XYZ file of C-alpha atoms in Angstrom:
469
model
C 13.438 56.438 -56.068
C 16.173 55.369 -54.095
C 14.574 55.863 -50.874
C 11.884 53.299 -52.117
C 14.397 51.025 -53.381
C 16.142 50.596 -49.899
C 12.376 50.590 -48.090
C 11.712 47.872 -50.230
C 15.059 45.388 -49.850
C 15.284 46.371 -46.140
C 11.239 44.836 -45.893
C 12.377 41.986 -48.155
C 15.056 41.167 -45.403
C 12.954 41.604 -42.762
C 10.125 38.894 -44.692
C 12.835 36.538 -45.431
C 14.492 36.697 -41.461
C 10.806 36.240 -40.422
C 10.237 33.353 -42.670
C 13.560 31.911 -41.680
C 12.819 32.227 -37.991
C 9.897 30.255 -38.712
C 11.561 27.607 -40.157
C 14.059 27.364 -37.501
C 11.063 27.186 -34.743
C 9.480 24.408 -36.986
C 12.904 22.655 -37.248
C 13.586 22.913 -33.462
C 10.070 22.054 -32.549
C 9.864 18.670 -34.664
C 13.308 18.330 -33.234
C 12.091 18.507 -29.491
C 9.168 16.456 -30.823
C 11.838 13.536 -32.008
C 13.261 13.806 -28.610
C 10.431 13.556 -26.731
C 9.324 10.263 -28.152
C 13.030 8.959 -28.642
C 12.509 9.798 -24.728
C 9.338 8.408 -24.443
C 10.124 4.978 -26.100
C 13.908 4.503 -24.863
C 14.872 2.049 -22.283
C 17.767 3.874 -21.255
C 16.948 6.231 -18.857
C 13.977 4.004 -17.286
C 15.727 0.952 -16.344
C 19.498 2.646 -15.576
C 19.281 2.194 -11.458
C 21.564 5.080 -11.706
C 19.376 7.361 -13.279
C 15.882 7.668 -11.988
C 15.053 11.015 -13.784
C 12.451 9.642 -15.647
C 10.529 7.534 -13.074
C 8.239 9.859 -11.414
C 7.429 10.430 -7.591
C 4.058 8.161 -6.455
C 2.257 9.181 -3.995
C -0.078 7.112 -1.444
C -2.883 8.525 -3.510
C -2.010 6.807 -6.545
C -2.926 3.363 -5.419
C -6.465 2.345 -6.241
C -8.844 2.079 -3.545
C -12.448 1.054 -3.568
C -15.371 2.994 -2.391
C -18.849 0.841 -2.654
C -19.408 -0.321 -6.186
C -16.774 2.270 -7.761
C -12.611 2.366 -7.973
C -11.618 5.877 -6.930
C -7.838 7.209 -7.754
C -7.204 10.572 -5.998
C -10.192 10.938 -4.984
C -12.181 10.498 -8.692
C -13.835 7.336 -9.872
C -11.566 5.427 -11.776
C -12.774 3.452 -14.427
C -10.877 0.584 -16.505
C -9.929 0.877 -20.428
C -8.356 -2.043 -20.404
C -6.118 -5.216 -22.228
C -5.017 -8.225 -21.735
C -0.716 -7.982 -22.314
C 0.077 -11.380 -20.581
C 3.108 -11.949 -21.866
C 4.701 -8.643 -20.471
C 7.647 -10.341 -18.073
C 9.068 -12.314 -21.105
C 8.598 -9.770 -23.278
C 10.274 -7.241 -20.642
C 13.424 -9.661 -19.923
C 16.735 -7.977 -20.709
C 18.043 -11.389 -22.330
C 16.062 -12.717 -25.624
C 13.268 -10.072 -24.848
C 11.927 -7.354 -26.871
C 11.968 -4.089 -24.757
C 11.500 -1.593 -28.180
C 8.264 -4.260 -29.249
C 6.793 -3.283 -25.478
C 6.939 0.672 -25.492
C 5.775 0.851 -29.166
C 2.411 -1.634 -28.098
C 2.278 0.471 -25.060
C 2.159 3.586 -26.912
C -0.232 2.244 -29.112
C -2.235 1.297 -26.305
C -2.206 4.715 -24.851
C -3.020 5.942 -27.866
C -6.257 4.377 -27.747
C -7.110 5.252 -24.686
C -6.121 1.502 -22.178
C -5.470 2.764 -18.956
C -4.529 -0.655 -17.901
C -3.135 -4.069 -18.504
C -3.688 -7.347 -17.492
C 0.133 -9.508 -16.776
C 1.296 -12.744 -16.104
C 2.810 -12.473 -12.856
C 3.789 -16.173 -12.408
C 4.643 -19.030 -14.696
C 6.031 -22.593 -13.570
C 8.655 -24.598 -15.408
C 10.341 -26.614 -15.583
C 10.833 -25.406 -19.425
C 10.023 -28.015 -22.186
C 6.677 -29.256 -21.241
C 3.985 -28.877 -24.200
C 2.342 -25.922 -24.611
C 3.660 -23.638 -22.056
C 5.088 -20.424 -22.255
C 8.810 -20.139 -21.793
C 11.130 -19.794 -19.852
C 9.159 -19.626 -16.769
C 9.653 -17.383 -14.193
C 9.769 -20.282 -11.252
C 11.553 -23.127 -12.591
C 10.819 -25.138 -9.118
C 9.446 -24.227 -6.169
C 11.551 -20.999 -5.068
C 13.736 -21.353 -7.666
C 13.031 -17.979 -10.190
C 14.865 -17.092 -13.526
C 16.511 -13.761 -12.426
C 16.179 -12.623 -16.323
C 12.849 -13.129 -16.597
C 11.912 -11.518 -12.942
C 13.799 -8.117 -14.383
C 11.282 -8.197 -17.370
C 8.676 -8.157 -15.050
C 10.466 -5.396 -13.166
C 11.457 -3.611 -16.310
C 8.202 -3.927 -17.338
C 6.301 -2.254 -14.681
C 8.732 0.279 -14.631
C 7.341 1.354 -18.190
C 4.018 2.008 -16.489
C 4.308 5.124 -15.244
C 5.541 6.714 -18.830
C 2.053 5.317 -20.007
C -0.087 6.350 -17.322
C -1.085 2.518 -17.011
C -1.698 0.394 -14.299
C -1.260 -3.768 -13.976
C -3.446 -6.374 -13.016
C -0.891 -9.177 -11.263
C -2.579 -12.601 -12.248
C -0.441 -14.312 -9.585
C -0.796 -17.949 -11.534
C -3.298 -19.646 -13.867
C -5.994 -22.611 -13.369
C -4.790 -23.859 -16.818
C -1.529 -25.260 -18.024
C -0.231 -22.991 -20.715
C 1.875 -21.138 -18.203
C 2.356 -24.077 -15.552
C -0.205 -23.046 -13.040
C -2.113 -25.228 -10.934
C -1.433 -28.637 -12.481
C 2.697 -27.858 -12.160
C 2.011 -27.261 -8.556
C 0.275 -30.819 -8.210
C 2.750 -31.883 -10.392
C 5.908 -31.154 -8.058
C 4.001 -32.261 -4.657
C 3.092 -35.754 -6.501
C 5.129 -36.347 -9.467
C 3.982 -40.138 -9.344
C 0.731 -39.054 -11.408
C 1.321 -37.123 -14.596
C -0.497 -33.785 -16.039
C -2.960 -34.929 -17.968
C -2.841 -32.348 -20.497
C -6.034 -31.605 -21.910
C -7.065 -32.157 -25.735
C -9.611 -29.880 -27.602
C -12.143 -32.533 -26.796
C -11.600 -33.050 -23.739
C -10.458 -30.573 -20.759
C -12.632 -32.958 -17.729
C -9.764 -34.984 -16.653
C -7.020 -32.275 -16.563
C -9.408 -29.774 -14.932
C -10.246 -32.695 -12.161
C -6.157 -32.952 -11.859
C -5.397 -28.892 -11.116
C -8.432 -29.123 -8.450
C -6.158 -31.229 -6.940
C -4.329 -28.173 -5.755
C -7.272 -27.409 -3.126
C -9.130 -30.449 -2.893
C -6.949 -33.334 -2.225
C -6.076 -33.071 1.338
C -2.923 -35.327 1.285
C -1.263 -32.229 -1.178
C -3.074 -29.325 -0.215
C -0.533 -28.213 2.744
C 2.269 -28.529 0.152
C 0.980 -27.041 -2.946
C -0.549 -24.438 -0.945
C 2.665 -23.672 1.003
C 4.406 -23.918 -2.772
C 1.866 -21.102 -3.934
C 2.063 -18.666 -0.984
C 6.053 -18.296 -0.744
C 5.536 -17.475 -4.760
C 3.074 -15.007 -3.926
C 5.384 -13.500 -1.447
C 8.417 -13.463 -3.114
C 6.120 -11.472 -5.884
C 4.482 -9.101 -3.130
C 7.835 -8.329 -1.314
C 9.911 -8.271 -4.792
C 12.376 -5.386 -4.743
C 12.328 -3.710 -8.317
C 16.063 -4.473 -9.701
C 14.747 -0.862 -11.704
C 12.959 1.782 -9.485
C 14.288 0.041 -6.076
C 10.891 0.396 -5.138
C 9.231 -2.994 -3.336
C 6.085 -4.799 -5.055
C 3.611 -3.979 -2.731
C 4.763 -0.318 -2.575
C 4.188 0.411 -6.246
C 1.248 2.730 -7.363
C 1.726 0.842 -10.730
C 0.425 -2.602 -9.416
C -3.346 -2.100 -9.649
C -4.356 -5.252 -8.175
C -3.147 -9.041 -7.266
C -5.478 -11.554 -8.769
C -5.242 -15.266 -7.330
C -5.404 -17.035 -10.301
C -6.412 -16.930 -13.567
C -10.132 -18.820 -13.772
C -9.972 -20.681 -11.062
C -12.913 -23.597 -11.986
C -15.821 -24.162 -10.180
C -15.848 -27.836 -10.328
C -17.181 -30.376 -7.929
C -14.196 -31.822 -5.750
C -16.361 -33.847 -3.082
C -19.144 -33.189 -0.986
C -18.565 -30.154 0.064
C -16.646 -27.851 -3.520
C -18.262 -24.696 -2.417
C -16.989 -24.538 1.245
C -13.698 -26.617 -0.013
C -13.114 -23.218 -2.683
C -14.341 -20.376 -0.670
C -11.991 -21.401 1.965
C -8.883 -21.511 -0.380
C -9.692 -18.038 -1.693
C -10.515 -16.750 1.212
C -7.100 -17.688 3.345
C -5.251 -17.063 0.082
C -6.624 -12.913 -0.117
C -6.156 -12.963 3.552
C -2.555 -14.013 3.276
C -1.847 -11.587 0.545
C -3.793 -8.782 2.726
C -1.722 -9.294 5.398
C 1.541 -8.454 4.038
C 0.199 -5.811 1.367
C -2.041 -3.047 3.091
C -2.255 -1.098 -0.553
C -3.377 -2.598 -3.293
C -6.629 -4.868 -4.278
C -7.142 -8.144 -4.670
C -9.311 -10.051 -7.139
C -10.001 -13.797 -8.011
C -9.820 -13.747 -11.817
C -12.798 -16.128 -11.720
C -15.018 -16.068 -15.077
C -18.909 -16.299 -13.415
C -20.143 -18.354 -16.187
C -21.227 -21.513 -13.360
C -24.749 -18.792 -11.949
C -24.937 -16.855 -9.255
C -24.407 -19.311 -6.679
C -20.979 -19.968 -7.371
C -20.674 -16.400 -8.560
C -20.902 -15.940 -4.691
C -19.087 -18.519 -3.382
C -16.053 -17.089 -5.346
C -16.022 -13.245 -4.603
C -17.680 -12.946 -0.639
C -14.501 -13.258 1.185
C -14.906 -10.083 2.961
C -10.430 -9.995 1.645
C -11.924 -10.051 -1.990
C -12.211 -6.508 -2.659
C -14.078 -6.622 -6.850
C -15.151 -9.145 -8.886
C -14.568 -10.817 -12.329
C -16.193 -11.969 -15.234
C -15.053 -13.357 -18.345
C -16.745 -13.499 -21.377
C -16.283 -16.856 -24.415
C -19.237 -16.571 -26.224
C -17.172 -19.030 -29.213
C -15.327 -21.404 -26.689
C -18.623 -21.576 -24.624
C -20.786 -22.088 -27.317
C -22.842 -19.463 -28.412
C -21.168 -18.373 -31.473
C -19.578 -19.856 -34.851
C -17.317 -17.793 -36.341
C -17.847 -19.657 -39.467
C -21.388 -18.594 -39.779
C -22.384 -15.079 -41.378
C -25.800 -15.170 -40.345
C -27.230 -12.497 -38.591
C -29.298 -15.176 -36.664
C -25.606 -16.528 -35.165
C -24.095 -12.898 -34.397
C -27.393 -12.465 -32.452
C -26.997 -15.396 -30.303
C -23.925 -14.157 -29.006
C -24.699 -10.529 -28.710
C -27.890 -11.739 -26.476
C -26.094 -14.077 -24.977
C -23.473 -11.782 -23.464
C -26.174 -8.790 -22.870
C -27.944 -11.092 -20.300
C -24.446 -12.630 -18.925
C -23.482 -8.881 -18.234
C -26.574 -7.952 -16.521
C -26.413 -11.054 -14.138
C -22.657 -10.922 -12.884
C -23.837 -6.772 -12.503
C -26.825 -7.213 -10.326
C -24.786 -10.199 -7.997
C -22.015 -8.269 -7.980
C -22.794 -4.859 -7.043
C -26.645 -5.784 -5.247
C -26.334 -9.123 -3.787
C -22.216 -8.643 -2.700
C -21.613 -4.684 -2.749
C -18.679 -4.760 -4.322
C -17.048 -3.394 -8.251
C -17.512 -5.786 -11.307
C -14.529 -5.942 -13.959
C -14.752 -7.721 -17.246
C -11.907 -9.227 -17.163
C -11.839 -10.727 -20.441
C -13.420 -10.887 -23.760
C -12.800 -11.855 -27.090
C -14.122 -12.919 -30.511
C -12.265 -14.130 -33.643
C -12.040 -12.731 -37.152
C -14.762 -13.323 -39.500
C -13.915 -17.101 -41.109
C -16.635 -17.040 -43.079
C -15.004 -13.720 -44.401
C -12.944 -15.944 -47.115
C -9.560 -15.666 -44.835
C -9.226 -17.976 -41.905
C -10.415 -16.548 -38.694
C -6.664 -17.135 -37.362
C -5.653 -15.160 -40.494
C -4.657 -11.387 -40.135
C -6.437 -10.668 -43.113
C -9.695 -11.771 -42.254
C -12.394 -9.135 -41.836
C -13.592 -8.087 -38.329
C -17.305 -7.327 -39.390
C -18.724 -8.906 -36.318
C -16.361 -8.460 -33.892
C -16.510 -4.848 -34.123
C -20.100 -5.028 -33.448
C -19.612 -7.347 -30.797
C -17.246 -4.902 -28.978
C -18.867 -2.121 -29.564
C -22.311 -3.722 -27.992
C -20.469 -4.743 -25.353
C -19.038 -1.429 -24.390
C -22.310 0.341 -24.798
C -23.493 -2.723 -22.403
C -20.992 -1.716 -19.713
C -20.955 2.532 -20.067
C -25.002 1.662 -19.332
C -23.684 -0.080 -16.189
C -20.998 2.018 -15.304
C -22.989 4.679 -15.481
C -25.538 3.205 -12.712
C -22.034 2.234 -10.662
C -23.318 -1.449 -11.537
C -19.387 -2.113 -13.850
C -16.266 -0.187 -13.369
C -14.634 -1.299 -16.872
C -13.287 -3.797 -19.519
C -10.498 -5.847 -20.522
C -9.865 -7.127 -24.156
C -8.304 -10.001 -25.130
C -5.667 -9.920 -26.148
C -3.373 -7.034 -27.788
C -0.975 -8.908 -30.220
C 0.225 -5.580 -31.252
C 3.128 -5.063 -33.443
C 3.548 -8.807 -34.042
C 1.720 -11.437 -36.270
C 1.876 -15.192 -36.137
C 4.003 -15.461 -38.897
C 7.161 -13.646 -36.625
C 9.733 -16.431 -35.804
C 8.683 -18.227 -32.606
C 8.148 -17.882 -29.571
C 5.782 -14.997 -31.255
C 4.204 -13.829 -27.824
C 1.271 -12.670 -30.224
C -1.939 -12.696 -28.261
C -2.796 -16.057 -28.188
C -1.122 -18.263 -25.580
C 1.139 -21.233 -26.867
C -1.900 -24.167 -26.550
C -4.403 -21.875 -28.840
C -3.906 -21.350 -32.602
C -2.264 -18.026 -33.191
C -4.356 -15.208 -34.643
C -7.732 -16.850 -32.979
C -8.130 -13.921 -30.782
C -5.004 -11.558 -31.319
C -5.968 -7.931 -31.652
C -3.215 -6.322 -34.035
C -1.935 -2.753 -34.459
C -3.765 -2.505 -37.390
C -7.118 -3.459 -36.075
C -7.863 0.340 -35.876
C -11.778 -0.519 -35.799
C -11.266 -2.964 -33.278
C -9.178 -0.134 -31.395
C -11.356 2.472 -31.723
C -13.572 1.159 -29.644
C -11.757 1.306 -26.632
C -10.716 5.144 -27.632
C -14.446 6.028 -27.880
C -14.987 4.287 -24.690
C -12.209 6.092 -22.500
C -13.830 9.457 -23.900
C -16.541 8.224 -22.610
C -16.061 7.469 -19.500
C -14.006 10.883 -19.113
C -17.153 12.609 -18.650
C -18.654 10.441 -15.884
C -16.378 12.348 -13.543
């Protein structure tokens, strides 16, 4: 009897050290877990110059290269999950920032499967001019906010945690960060910007085409516009030490954000090509690693389409996509009739911008934007967080199926919503850096955190994709 007695306390020890040893591995493990996202989502050990632990090694093989209609990375076809972060630099800035905002919408972004991003990677001042996004990087020509510069260096030091790449928009054909009408602006400050009003956009668009087509400015706005671009290019990262053009991170340098076909004289094709084409040169010339892109949207036919992406320095093209600002869809209307206009619409846009990009010019297609707001006729306003996304989830979800069909005849290498809001809403105290820039209502086309059917798009996408290689 006694012999059982001690059998059975010495097992009862031996259950209770197993079950404790359990505990203590379950205790330790969510521990390490803790640690590895505290590690994951910390600023300190990324941007301390002194501490480089936790910015890996990047080899040569890193960068992005094309190879015919595809984007290879280490030798594998590399195909874009992508979003449109464009306020990154501000957001990144170590004064009146928000560096733990970035790494928790990066790591929802991950999450979901975005492989890349799509920055602001100049923005003219000077501050205080309407509807502009601020401060500005370049307050006057060679004249940079050294705060904001470290959020863009800060910034793409994040990157590599993520797995992400960037997509450098080098400046912007509209006025919400500067852009092309601050350039005209500083060469000729006799004529004001003639900032455009929901009704009308003609006479502002005819005053940033002065950039390229008046020939008494051109030398000077242009010579304005390539020092930026190298000061970006040869930029030594205040973080990683590591120079611009040197960093695996930077997936491509696009010119300018949709840069307008528009009729400046006799001769706008010849007058535009020529402009992009001595502008990718420029950039090729003192970066031998990473692409370069227009950021054009191809919505003037295929003619133009051309004109802007056959520089033999333009290595992909772009398209974006406005089915709402462009007229084909009401966002008011529930009918199916309306939805279907814009689904068709963008079906056949997608198809066109394929077959002249990758049959007529031999070169990737990226969709480099996209967007559609809430459901207004939902009861919420369409600007409203609460509105329903009903048709905007079918609307992304047809146009991914639209581009996997491509990608999977090498005819598209990806897509890039706009634009991830994330953690914040519009009701956040200004300047909210939601996903709508500062001349648009906020919320029109802000995708949240908790647009998880909105998000899950892009996740069944990337899974996609995974298998094409």
């Amino acid at each position: 009897m006694n012999r059982i007695l001690v059998f059975a306390l010495y097992l009862s020890i031996i259950i209770s050290l197993l079950y404790l040893s359990k505990f203590v591995k379950i205790s330790l493990l969510e521990s390490e877990t803790t640690n590895d996202y505290e590690m994951s989502t910390s600023e300190k050990p990324i941007i301390s110059p002194a501490n480089k632990s936790n910015i890996p090694e990047l080899s040569s093989k890193e960068f992005i290269k094309v190879d015919g209609t595809l984007f290879k990375k280490n030798d594998k076809s590399y195909y874009i999950i992508g979003a449109n972060y464009w306020q990154a630099m501000n957001l990144g800035a170590p004064e009146n920032g928000n560096r733990s905002r970035v790494l928790e919408d990066l790591k929802i972004l991950k999450k979901y499967g975005v492989n890349c991003v799509r920055i602001i990677a100049g923005s003219e001042g000077p501050n205080g001019e309407p509807y502009r996004m601020y401060p500005a990087l370049m307050n006057s020509p060679g004249d940079y906010n050294e705060n904001v510069f470290q959020g863009l260096d800060w910034f793409l030091a994040q990157l590599s945690q993520f797995n992400m790449t960037a997509i450098m928009v080098l400046s912007n054909y509209w006025h919400w960060s500067g852009g092309f009408a601050q350039y005209v602006n500083w060469v000729d400050p006799s004529k004001p910007i003639p900032y455009p009003v929901p009704e009308d956009y003609s006479s502002f668009e005819l005053y940033a085409a002065r950039f390229y087509s008046d020939s008494s400015i051109y030398s000077k706005t242009q010579s304005y516009y390539l020092e930026h671009i190298k000061s970006i290019i040869t930029r030594n990262n205040t973080i990683t030490s590591q120079i611009y053009k040197n960093d695996p991170n930077i997936f491509a340098w696009e010119l300018v954000n949709e840069p307008q076909a528009i009729k400046v004289g006799n001769d706008s094709h010849n007058i535009i090509f020529k402009w992009i084409d001595d502008t990718a040169k420029f950039i090729k010339e003192l970066d031998k690693n990473h692409l370069v892109s227009t950021g054009a949207e191809g919505k003037n036919g295929e003619e133009w389409f051309i004109t802007m992406h056959k520089s033999p320095h333009i290595d992909f093209t772009s398209a974006h996509i406005w089915v709402e600002n462009w007229g084909y869809y009401n966002s008011d209307d529930s009918s199916l009739e309306n939805y279907q206009k814009a689904e068709t619409f963008m079906l056949n846009f997608l198809q066109n911008v394929s077959d002249w990009s990758t049959q007529k010019l031999n070169k990737p297609l990226l969709v480099g934007e996209y967007g559609m707001a809430r459901d207004a006729w939902s009861g919420a306003s369409k600007y409203s967080p609460l509105a329903t996304v009903i048709n905007r989830t079918k609307y992304f979800s047809s146009l991914a199926n639209k581009v996997f069909e491509l990608e999977k005849q090498k005819a598209c290498t990806g897509h890039m919503f706009w634009a991830f809001a994330g953690i914040a809403r519009p009701s956040d105290p200004t300047p909210t850096w939601i996903g709508d820039p500062p001349h648009e209502p906020p919320g029109w086309y802000s995708i949240y955190d908790s647009d998880e059917k909105t998000l899950n798009v892009f996740a069944e996408h990337a899974k996609r994709v995974a298998e094409l290689n």
